[in-house]
Amino acid sequence: MITAEELYGKLKDIQVGNPVCQFTPEHCEQLLPTIKKIEDLKREKNALILVHNYVAPQIFYSVADHTGDSYGLSKIAKESNADVIIFSAVRFMAETAKILNPEKTVLDPNPDGGCSLADGITAEDVVRLRKEFSDYTFVCYINTTAEVKAECDVCVTSSNVYAIIEKIPNDKIYFLPDRLMGENIIEHLKSKGVHKDIQLWDGSCYVHEEYQPESIDQVRRNYEGVEILVHPECSTAVVGKADYVGSTSQMLNHVRESKRDTFFLLTECGLTGVLQSEFPQKTFAGSCTLCKYMKSNSLEHILKVLENPEPDSVITLDPEVQRRALQCVERMFEYST
Ligand code: 13P
Ligand code: SF4
């Protein structure tokens, strides 16, 4: 188990401007009893805790068995031998772990873990669209409910979306629910000289849709040699001005390998915090934005779900939805090999 000193060592460089991210040695000391209870219960129940890159750093750096992006964590969930999986992120990620592990107990400790993308389209919407676009391959972003995945052909994440859409043998693709990511797919295919008819649903991430290309111009003026990293949920205008586009883990790996020493990230604050902690000698310029859904995770919620989960925290799926959603997610893994 991590000590208070080690935890403070991980958290002390995180200064993303939010009170939750400003830590003192005393605060780390106060977190220890809850961390210890979680670690004990985790061992007792053979539980695995998966934590997304955006989740608060005191969770990310204490009780997580694995951290990562939605693709990496899904892969770990798929390969896990644990009896219980606790997914500290948002609802659709916990649901994806259940789709991949129907026989395991999957717990969502975050009672407010929605997502503006996943909440923006229903299975009924997809059923209706499939009638209208009957010869299209339906590709859903992982940020969708299990019911929506069950109605789609292939799931993708921000780390593999471009490569999978290129590989799909059909030239007619309906991509949902993220319109901005869909527009980035269209630009990417154009740049590769690949012609496909891409139809889009009008959903968006309420965090990433706010970023404007002008902030990139300003940062380039203020920080000579800065490297701009953005998530593909941003608009094409933002992505078009960036130096690197990728999933949260891809951005982290990119910073690790980059020769530059100043970076500007247009994504959720959690990732900026992790990077500040991992690379204290590098500079991370500018602002970031909080995702209220990811930030509603807490150590107390994780402890509660291990001690005595509320019925709503135990992921249950209709068996037919689970079976059909699994096909959709499995196709992603097939395309990714
Ligand atoms: P990643 O798969 O890149 O971690 O993204 C998930 C997400 O919700 C981004 O807003
Ligand atoms: Fe959903 Fe956006 Fe939050 Fe990611 S950042 S979980 S896409 S609302």
Short mmCIF file of C-alpha atoms and ligand atoms in Angstrom, two decimals:
data_model
loop_
_atom_site.label_atom_id
_atom_site.label_comp_id
_atom_site.label_asym_id
_atom_site.label_seq_id
_atom_site.Cartn_x
_atom_site.Cartn_y
_atom_site.Cartn_z
CA MET A 1 0.00 0.00 0.00
CA ILE A 2 1.18 3.51 -0.78
CA THR A 3 2.46 5.64 2.14
CA ALA A 4 1.37 9.25 2.79
CA GLU A 5 4.88 10.45 1.78
CA GLU A 6 4.77 8.51 -1.49
CA LEU A 7 1.27 9.78 -2.26
CA TYR A 8 2.31 13.37 -1.56
CA GLY A 9 5.33 12.82 -3.84
CA LYS A 10 2.91 11.93 -6.66
CA LEU A 11 0.43 14.76 -5.97
CA LYS A 12 2.65 17.72 -5.05
CA ASP A 13 3.32 18.93 -8.62
CA ILE A 14 -0.33 18.88 -9.67
CA GLN A 15 -1.54 22.46 -10.01
CA VAL A 16 -4.36 22.51 -12.48
CA GLY A 17 -6.19 25.25 -10.64
CA ASN A 18 -8.89 23.18 -9.01
CA PRO A 19 -9.10 22.79 -5.21
CA VAL A 20 -9.45 19.03 -5.53
CA CYS A 21 -6.00 18.97 -7.14
CA GLN A 22 -4.06 20.97 -4.55
CA PHE A 23 -2.55 18.64 -2.01
CA THR A 24 -0.60 18.96 1.22
CA PRO A 25 1.21 16.23 3.23
CA GLU A 26 -1.55 16.55 5.87
CA HIS A 27 -4.26 15.93 3.28
CA CYS A 28 -2.44 12.82 2.04
CA GLU A 29 -2.15 11.59 5.65
CA GLN A 30 -5.92 12.05 6.09
CA LEU A 31 -6.62 9.94 2.99
CA LEU A 32 -4.66 6.95 4.30
CA PRO A 33 -7.33 5.27 6.51
CA THR A 34 -9.80 5.18 3.57
CA ILE A 35 -7.08 3.90 1.22
CA LYS A 36 -6.18 1.16 3.72
CA LYS A 37 -9.81 0.01 4.06
CA ILE A 38 -10.12 -0.13 0.26
CA GLU A 39 -6.87 -2.12 -0.10
CA ASP A 40 -7.98 -4.63 2.57
CA LEU A 41 -11.40 -5.15 0.99
CA LYS A 42 -9.85 -5.40 -2.45
CA ARG A 43 -7.69 -8.34 -1.33
CA GLU A 44 -10.54 -9.98 0.57
CA LYS A 45 -12.89 -9.85 -2.44
CA ASN A 46 -10.30 -10.47 -5.20
CA ALA A 47 -11.33 -7.15 -6.71
CA LEU A 48 -9.56 -5.13 -9.38
CA ILE A 49 -9.79 -1.33 -9.50
CA LEU A 50 -9.56 0.32 -12.93
CA VAL A 51 -9.16 4.11 -13.01
CA HIS A 52 -9.47 6.35 -16.06
CA ASN A 53 -6.83 9.01 -16.79
CA TYR A 54 -9.33 11.81 -16.03
CA VAL A 55 -10.23 10.65 -12.52
CA ALA A 56 -9.01 12.69 -9.51
CA PRO A 57 -5.29 12.13 -8.83
CA GLN A 58 -5.73 11.00 -5.20
CA ILE A 59 -7.62 7.98 -6.64
CA PHE A 60 -5.39 7.56 -9.70
CA TYR A 61 -2.23 7.43 -7.53
CA SER A 62 -3.50 5.39 -4.56
CA VAL A 63 -5.91 2.48 -5.06
CA ALA A 64 -5.77 1.94 -8.86
CA ASP A 65 -4.52 -1.45 -10.05
CA HIS A 66 -4.51 -0.13 -13.60
CA THR A 67 -4.93 3.33 -15.10
CA GLY A 68 -5.46 4.24 -18.70
CA ASP A 69 -7.76 5.25 -21.55
CA SER A 70 -11.04 3.59 -22.44
CA TYR A 71 -9.41 1.12 -24.87
CA GLY A 72 -6.58 0.10 -22.54
CA LEU A 73 -8.88 -0.37 -19.56
CA SER A 74 -11.39 -2.40 -21.64
CA LYS A 75 -8.54 -4.68 -22.70
CA ILE A 76 -7.48 -5.17 -19.08
CA ALA A 77 -11.09 -5.87 -18.07
CA LYS A 78 -11.30 -8.47 -20.86
CA GLU A 79 -8.15 -10.28 -19.64
CA SER A 80 -8.77 -10.00 -15.89
CA ASN A 81 -8.93 -12.94 -13.45
CA ALA A 82 -10.53 -10.89 -10.68
CA ASP A 83 -13.96 -11.83 -9.30
CA VAL A 84 -14.99 -8.20 -8.96
CA ILE A 85 -14.15 -5.25 -11.23
CA ILE A 86 -14.56 -1.71 -9.90
CA PHE A 87 -14.47 0.81 -12.71
CA SER A 88 -13.76 4.31 -11.46
CA ALA A 89 -14.69 6.44 -14.47
CA VAL A 90 -18.12 6.91 -16.03
CA ARG A 91 -21.06 4.55 -16.52
CA PHE A 92 -20.45 3.49 -20.13
CA MET A 93 -16.92 2.31 -19.24
CA ALA A 94 -18.21 0.13 -16.37
CA GLU A 95 -20.89 -1.19 -18.72
CA THR A 96 -18.25 -2.09 -21.30
CA ALA A 97 -16.37 -4.07 -18.63
CA LYS A 98 -19.62 -5.96 -17.88
CA ILE A 99 -20.24 -6.61 -21.59
CA LEU A 100 -16.80 -8.25 -21.69
CA ASN A 101 -17.22 -10.09 -18.34
CA PRO A 102 -20.85 -11.14 -17.99
CA GLU A 103 -19.98 -13.68 -15.29
CA LYS A 104 -18.10 -11.18 -13.09
CA THR A 105 -19.44 -8.61 -10.67
CA VAL A 106 -18.81 -5.18 -12.16
CA LEU A 107 -19.31 -2.23 -9.85
CA ASP A 108 -19.70 1.42 -10.80
CA PRO A 109 -18.75 3.47 -7.73
CA ASN A 110 -19.75 6.76 -9.36
CA PRO A 111 -23.46 7.49 -8.92
CA ASP A 112 -23.23 10.54 -11.21
CA GLY A 113 -21.14 8.95 -13.93
CA GLY A 114 -23.01 10.05 -17.05
CA CYS A 115 -21.43 11.35 -20.22
CA SER A 116 -22.90 13.93 -22.59
CA LEU A 117 -22.05 11.68 -25.55
CA ALA A 118 -23.44 8.42 -24.13
CA ASP A 119 -26.55 10.23 -22.88
CA GLY A 120 -27.19 11.84 -26.28
CA ILE A 121 -28.47 8.83 -28.23
CA THR A 122 -30.77 5.89 -27.47
CA ALA A 123 -31.08 2.36 -28.86
CA GLU A 124 -34.44 3.44 -30.38
CA ASP A 125 -32.64 6.21 -32.27
CA VAL A 126 -30.24 3.65 -33.76
CA VAL A 127 -33.04 1.22 -34.69
CA ARG A 128 -34.78 4.07 -36.56
CA LEU A 129 -31.54 5.18 -38.28
CA ARG A 130 -30.76 1.62 -39.38
CA LYS A 131 -34.03 1.55 -41.32
CA GLU A 132 -33.15 4.83 -43.05
CA PHE A 133 -29.47 3.90 -43.70
CA SER A 134 -29.98 0.19 -44.31
CA ASP A 135 -26.78 -0.43 -46.34
CA TYR A 136 -24.46 1.43 -43.92
CA THR A 137 -22.10 -0.10 -41.36
CA PHE A 138 -22.98 1.37 -37.97
CA VAL A 139 -19.87 2.33 -36.01
CA CYS A 140 -20.32 3.52 -32.44
CA TYR A 141 -17.83 5.32 -30.25
CA ILE A 142 -17.25 3.46 -26.97
CA ASN A 143 -18.95 6.46 -25.27
CA THR A 144 -22.40 4.84 -25.74
CA THR A 145 -24.71 2.74 -23.59
CA ALA A 146 -24.72 -1.08 -23.82
CA GLU A 147 -28.16 -0.86 -25.50
CA VAL A 148 -26.77 1.40 -28.24
CA LYS A 149 -23.73 -0.86 -28.74
CA ALA A 150 -26.12 -3.82 -29.12
CA GLU A 151 -27.69 -2.08 -32.15
CA CYS A 152 -24.33 -1.25 -33.82
CA ASP A 153 -21.82 -3.28 -35.85
CA VAL A 154 -18.42 -2.11 -34.60
CA CYS A 155 -17.26 -0.19 -31.53
CA VAL A 156 -14.26 2.17 -31.65
CA THR A 157 -12.35 4.31 -29.17
CA SER A 158 -10.37 7.50 -29.62
CA SER A 159 -7.19 5.39 -29.87
CA ASN A 160 -8.30 3.29 -32.86
CA VAL A 161 -11.17 5.14 -34.57
CA TYR A 162 -9.26 6.28 -37.67
CA ALA A 163 -7.56 2.91 -38.29
CA ILE A 164 -10.76 0.87 -37.84
CA ILE A 165 -12.90 3.09 -40.07
CA GLU A 166 -10.25 2.83 -42.79
CA LYS A 167 -10.25 -0.98 -42.48
CA ILE A 168 -14.03 -1.50 -42.56
CA PRO A 169 -14.76 -2.94 -46.04
CA ASN A 170 -18.01 -0.95 -46.48
CA ASP A 171 -17.67 2.56 -48.04
CA LYS A 172 -20.86 3.66 -46.28
CA ILE A 173 -20.41 4.31 -42.58
CA TYR A 174 -22.83 5.74 -40.04
CA PHE A 175 -20.72 7.02 -37.13
CA LEU A 176 -22.31 7.92 -33.80
CA PRO A 177 -22.75 9.73 -31.48
CA ASP A 178 -19.87 12.29 -31.68
CA ARG A 179 -20.34 14.70 -34.58
CA LEU A 180 -16.98 16.46 -33.98
CA MET A 181 -15.06 13.18 -33.94
CA GLY A 182 -17.01 12.20 -37.06
CA GLU A 183 -15.90 15.41 -38.81
CA ASN A 184 -12.31 14.60 -37.81
CA ILE A 185 -12.73 11.13 -39.35
CA ILE A 186 -13.87 12.77 -42.61
CA GLU A 187 -10.81 15.10 -42.60
CA HIS A 188 -8.49 12.19 -41.79
CA LEU A 189 -9.85 10.05 -44.64
CA LYS A 190 -9.51 13.02 -47.04
CA SER A 191 -5.87 13.45 -46.02
CA LYS A 192 -5.25 9.76 -46.78
CA GLY A 193 -7.06 9.93 -50.14
CA VAL A 194 -9.68 7.41 -48.92
CA HIS A 195 -13.23 8.03 -50.10
CA LYS A 196 -16.07 6.93 -47.82
CA ASP A 197 -19.58 8.24 -47.32
CA ILE A 198 -19.69 9.09 -43.59
CA GLN A 199 -23.03 10.01 -41.99
CA LEU A 200 -23.07 11.51 -38.51
CA TRP A 201 -25.28 11.80 -35.44
CA ASP A 202 -25.29 15.24 -33.78
CA GLY A 203 -23.84 14.44 -30.32
CA SER A 204 -20.89 16.11 -28.64
CA CYS A 205 -18.73 16.05 -25.54
CA TYR A 206 -19.64 19.09 -23.48
CA VAL A 207 -16.00 19.44 -22.36
CA HIS A 208 -14.19 19.19 -25.70
CA GLU A 209 -16.70 21.09 -27.86
CA GLU A 210 -15.85 24.30 -25.97
CA TYR A 211 -12.24 24.58 -27.16
CA GLN A 212 -11.52 27.23 -29.79
CA PRO A 213 -8.66 27.37 -32.33
CA GLU A 214 -7.82 30.95 -31.24
CA SER A 215 -6.51 29.67 -27.89
CA ILE A 216 -3.95 27.58 -29.82
CA ASP A 217 -2.79 30.69 -31.77
CA GLN A 218 -2.39 32.58 -28.52
CA VAL A 219 -0.44 29.79 -26.81
CA ARG A 220 1.88 29.47 -29.82
CA ARG A 221 2.57 33.23 -29.57
CA ASN A 222 3.23 33.02 -25.81
CA TYR A 223 5.25 29.80 -25.60
CA GLU A 224 7.95 29.34 -28.19
CA GLY A 225 8.36 25.71 -29.27
CA VAL A 226 5.20 24.57 -27.47
CA GLU A 227 3.71 21.26 -28.60
CA ILE A 228 -0.12 21.23 -28.84
CA LEU A 229 -1.91 17.97 -28.03
CA VAL A 230 -5.67 17.55 -28.48
CA HIS A 231 -8.29 14.85 -28.11
CA PRO A 232 -10.25 13.86 -31.25
CA GLU A 233 -13.50 14.92 -29.53
CA CYS A 234 -12.40 18.54 -30.31
CA SER A 235 -13.61 20.37 -33.44
CA THR A 236 -11.80 20.04 -36.79
CA ALA A 237 -10.70 23.69 -36.44
CA VAL A 238 -8.88 22.79 -33.19
CA VAL A 239 -7.55 19.44 -34.43
CA GLY A 240 -6.33 21.14 -37.64
CA LYS A 241 -4.04 23.43 -35.61
CA ALA A 242 -2.70 20.73 -33.27
CA ASP A 243 0.66 18.95 -33.41
CA TYR A 244 -0.72 15.67 -32.08
CA VAL A 245 -4.19 14.12 -31.86
CA GLY A 246 -4.85 11.06 -29.73
CA SER A 247 -6.58 9.30 -26.88
CA THR A 248 -5.68 10.25 -23.33
CA SER A 249 -3.09 7.44 -23.03
CA GLN A 250 -1.69 8.19 -26.48
CA MET A 251 -1.17 11.82 -25.42
CA LEU A 252 0.55 10.66 -22.22
CA ASN A 253 2.87 8.37 -24.19
CA HIS A 254 3.52 11.12 -26.72
CA VAL A 255 4.66 13.53 -23.99
CA ARG A 256 6.87 10.77 -22.53
CA GLU A 257 8.61 10.33 -25.89
CA SER A 258 8.66 13.96 -27.05
CA LYS A 259 11.93 15.91 -27.15
CA ARG A 260 10.05 19.17 -26.41
CA ASP A 261 9.67 20.55 -22.91
CA THR A 262 6.51 22.72 -23.12
CA PHE A 263 3.06 21.35 -23.90
CA PHE A 264 -0.48 22.65 -24.19
CA LEU A 265 -3.26 20.11 -23.85
CA LEU A 266 -6.84 20.62 -24.94
CA THR A 267 -8.60 17.96 -22.91
CA GLU A 268 -9.92 17.24 -19.43
CA CYS A 269 -7.81 18.49 -16.48
CA GLY A 270 -7.15 15.01 -15.05
CA LEU A 271 -4.70 14.22 -17.81
CA THR A 272 -2.82 17.49 -17.35
CA GLY A 273 -2.51 16.64 -13.64
CA VAL A 274 -1.08 13.18 -14.38
CA LEU A 275 1.42 14.70 -16.80
CA GLN A 276 2.48 17.36 -14.27
CA SER A 277 3.10 14.60 -11.75
CA GLU A 278 4.91 12.26 -14.15
CA PHE A 279 7.06 14.94 -15.80
CA PRO A 280 7.69 17.70 -13.23
CA GLN A 281 10.64 19.01 -15.28
CA LYS A 282 8.31 19.77 -18.24
CA THR A 283 5.95 22.75 -18.51
CA PHE A 284 2.23 22.31 -19.15
CA ALA A 285 0.83 25.61 -20.33
CA GLY A 286 -2.65 27.00 -20.33
CA SER A 287 -6.00 25.88 -19.14
CA CYS A 288 -7.89 22.62 -19.11
CA THR A 289 -11.53 21.80 -18.38
CA LEU A 290 -13.16 19.55 -15.80
CA CYS A 291 -15.58 16.78 -16.73
CA LYS A 292 -18.14 16.89 -13.93
CA TYR A 293 -18.95 13.21 -14.50
CA MET A 294 -15.38 11.95 -14.14
CA LYS A 295 -14.79 14.31 -11.22
CA SER A 296 -17.74 12.93 -9.24
CA ASN A 297 -15.61 9.84 -8.43
CA SER A 298 -14.27 9.72 -4.87
CA LEU A 299 -12.35 7.34 -2.59
CA GLU A 300 -15.42 7.26 -0.32
CA HIS A 301 -17.58 6.01 -3.21
CA ILE A 302 -15.05 3.26 -3.97
CA LEU A 303 -15.03 2.18 -0.32
CA LYS A 304 -18.84 2.21 -0.20
CA VAL A 305 -19.16 0.08 -3.32
CA LEU A 306 -16.71 -2.47 -1.89
CA GLU A 307 -18.44 -2.59 1.51
CA ASN A 308 -22.04 -2.58 0.47
CA PRO A 309 -22.96 -1.46 -3.07
CA GLU A 310 -26.27 0.25 -3.79
CA PRO A 311 -28.27 -1.77 -6.37
CA ASP A 312 -27.64 0.97 -8.94
CA SER A 313 -23.86 0.49 -8.60
CA VAL A 314 -24.03 -3.18 -9.62
CA ILE A 315 -24.00 -3.29 -13.42
CA THR A 316 -26.67 -5.62 -14.76
CA LEU A 317 -27.44 -6.03 -18.44
CA ASP A 318 -30.24 -7.75 -20.27
CA PRO A 319 -28.59 -11.01 -21.54
CA GLU A 320 -29.61 -10.34 -25.16
CA VAL A 321 -28.25 -6.76 -24.98
CA GLN A 322 -25.03 -8.12 -23.44
CA ARG A 323 -24.64 -10.77 -26.18
CA ARG A 324 -25.19 -8.33 -29.06
CA ALA A 325 -23.10 -5.56 -27.49
CA LEU A 326 -20.28 -8.09 -27.00
CA GLN A 327 -20.23 -8.82 -30.75
CA CYS A 328 -19.90 -5.09 -31.41
CA VAL A 329 -17.04 -4.67 -28.90
CA GLU A 330 -15.30 -7.91 -29.96
CA ARG A 331 -15.20 -6.61 -33.56
CA MET A 332 -13.17 -3.67 -32.27
CA PHE A 333 -10.59 -6.06 -30.80
CA GLU A 334 -10.56 -8.08 -34.06
CA TYR A 335 -9.93 -4.92 -36.10
CA SER A 336 -7.26 -3.82 -33.63
CA THR A 337 -5.05 -6.92 -34.07
P1 13P B 1 -10.05 8.13 -23.93
O1 13P B 1 -10.50 6.83 -24.49
O2 13P B 1 -9.11 8.86 -24.84
O3 13P B 1 -9.50 7.98 -22.58
O4 13P B 1 -11.30 9.11 -23.89
C1 13P B 1 -12.46 8.89 -23.19
C2 13P B 1 -13.23 10.13 -23.04
O5 13P B 1 -14.32 10.11 -22.52
C3 13P B 1 -12.65 11.38 -23.51
O6 13P B 1 -13.46 12.45 -23.20
FE1 SF4 B 2 -18.05 12.10 -21.69
FE2 SF4 B 2 -16.82 14.34 -22.38
FE3 SF4 B 2 -16.74 13.53 -19.85
FE4 SF4 B 2 -15.36 12.20 -21.75
S1 SF4 B 2 -15.01 14.29 -21.05
S2 SF4 B 2 -16.65 11.30 -20.14
S3 SF4 B 2 -16.77 12.40 -23.50
S4 SF4 B 2 -18.58 14.17 -21.00
#
